[in-house]
One Martini backbone bead per residue (centre of mass of N, CA, C, O) as a GRO file, in nm:
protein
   89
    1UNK     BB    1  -7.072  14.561   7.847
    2UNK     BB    2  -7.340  14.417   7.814
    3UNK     BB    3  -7.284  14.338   7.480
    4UNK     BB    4  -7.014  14.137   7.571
    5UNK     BB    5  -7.131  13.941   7.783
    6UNK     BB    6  -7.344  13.821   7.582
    7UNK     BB    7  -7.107  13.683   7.361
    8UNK     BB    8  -7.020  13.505   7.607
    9UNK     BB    9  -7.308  13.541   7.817
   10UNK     BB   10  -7.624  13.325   7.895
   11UNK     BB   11  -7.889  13.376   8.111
   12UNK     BB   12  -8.115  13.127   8.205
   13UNK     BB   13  -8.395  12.939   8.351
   14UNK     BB   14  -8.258  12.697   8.233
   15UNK     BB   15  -8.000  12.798   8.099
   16UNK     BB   16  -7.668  12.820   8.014
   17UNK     BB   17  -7.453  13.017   7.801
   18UNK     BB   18  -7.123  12.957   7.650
   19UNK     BB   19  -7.045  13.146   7.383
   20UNK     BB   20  -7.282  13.191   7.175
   21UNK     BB   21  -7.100  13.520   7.030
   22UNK     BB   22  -6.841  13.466   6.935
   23UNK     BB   23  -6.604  13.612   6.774
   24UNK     BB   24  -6.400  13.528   6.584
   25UNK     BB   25  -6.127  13.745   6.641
   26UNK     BB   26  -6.209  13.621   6.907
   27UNK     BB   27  -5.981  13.333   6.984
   28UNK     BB   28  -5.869  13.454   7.279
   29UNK     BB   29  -5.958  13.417   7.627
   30UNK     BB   30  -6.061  13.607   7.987
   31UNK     BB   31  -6.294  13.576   8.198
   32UNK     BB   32  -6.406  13.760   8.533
   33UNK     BB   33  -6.703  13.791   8.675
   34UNK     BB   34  -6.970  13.649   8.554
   35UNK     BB   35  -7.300  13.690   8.593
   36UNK     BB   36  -7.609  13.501   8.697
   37UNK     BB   37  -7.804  13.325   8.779
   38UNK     BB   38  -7.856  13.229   9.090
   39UNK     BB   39  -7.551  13.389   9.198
   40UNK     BB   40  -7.320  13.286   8.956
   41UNK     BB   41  -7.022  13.241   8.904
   42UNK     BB   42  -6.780  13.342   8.667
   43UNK     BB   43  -6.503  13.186   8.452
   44UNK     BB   44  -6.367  13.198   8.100
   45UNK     BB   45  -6.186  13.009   7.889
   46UNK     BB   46  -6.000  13.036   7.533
   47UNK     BB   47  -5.917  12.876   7.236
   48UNK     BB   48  -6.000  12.904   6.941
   49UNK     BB   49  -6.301  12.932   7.049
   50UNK     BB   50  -6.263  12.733   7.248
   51UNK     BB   51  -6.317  12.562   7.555
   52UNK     BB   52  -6.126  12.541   7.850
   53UNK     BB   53  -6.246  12.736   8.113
   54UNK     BB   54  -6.480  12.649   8.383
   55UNK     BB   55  -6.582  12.902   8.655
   56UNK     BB   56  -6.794  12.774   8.929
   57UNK     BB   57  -6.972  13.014   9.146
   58UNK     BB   58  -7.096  12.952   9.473
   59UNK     BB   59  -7.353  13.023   9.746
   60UNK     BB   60  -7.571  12.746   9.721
   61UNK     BB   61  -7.631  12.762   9.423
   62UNK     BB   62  -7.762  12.607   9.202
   63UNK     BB   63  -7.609  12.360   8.925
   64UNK     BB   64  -7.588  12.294   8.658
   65UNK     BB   65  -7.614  12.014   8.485
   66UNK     BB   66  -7.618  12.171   8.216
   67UNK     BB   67  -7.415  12.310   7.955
   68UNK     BB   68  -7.385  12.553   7.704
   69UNK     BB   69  -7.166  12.546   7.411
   70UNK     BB   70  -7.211  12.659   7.131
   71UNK     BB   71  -7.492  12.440   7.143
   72UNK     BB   72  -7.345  12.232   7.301
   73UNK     BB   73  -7.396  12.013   7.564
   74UNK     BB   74  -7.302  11.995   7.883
   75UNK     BB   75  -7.177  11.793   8.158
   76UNK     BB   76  -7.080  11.929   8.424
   77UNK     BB   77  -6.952  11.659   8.630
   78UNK     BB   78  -6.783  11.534   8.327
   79UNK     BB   79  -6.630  11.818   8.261
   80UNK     BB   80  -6.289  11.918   8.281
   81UNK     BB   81  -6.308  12.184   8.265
   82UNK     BB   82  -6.523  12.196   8.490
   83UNK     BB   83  -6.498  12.429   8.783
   84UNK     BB   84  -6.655  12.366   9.122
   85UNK     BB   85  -6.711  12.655   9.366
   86UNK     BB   86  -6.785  12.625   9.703
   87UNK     BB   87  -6.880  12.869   9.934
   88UNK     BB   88  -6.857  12.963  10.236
   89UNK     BB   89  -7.010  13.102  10.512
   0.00000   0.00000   0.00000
């Protein structure tokens, strides 16, 4: 499951990194409940390669301004695919 994980999601101390070695044959998908660094849960959906949607949850750990999709960097707040679930404790 790890090296499967891994062409999701990479988690580094600076930055998530979403789809990095997305496989071309996997064309769409979902995945769920893909852990990062820093306490964050991911659930992340794609079509045709490329990122439909992306849910972080946490649970007070702070939310990357910026994540990396394909290479490409997205401001967390601005991206529309992307929604922050802050749960409470």
């Amino acid at each position: 499951f790890g090296g499967f994980a891994e062409m999701i999601l990479q988690s580094h101390a600076e930055y998530i990194d979403v789809l990095p070695a997305l496989p071309s044959k996997w064309k769409s998908g979902r995945v769920s409940g893909l852990c990062a660094r820093g306490g964050l849960v991911l659930d992340i959906g794609w079509e045709e390669g490329e990122l439909t949607s992306l849910t972080i949850r946490t649970r007070g750990a702070e939310v990357p301004e910026r994540i990396r999709v394909k290479g490409r960097l997205l401001e967390t707040a601005k991206d529309r695919r992307i929604r922050i679930v802050r749960a409470k404790d």
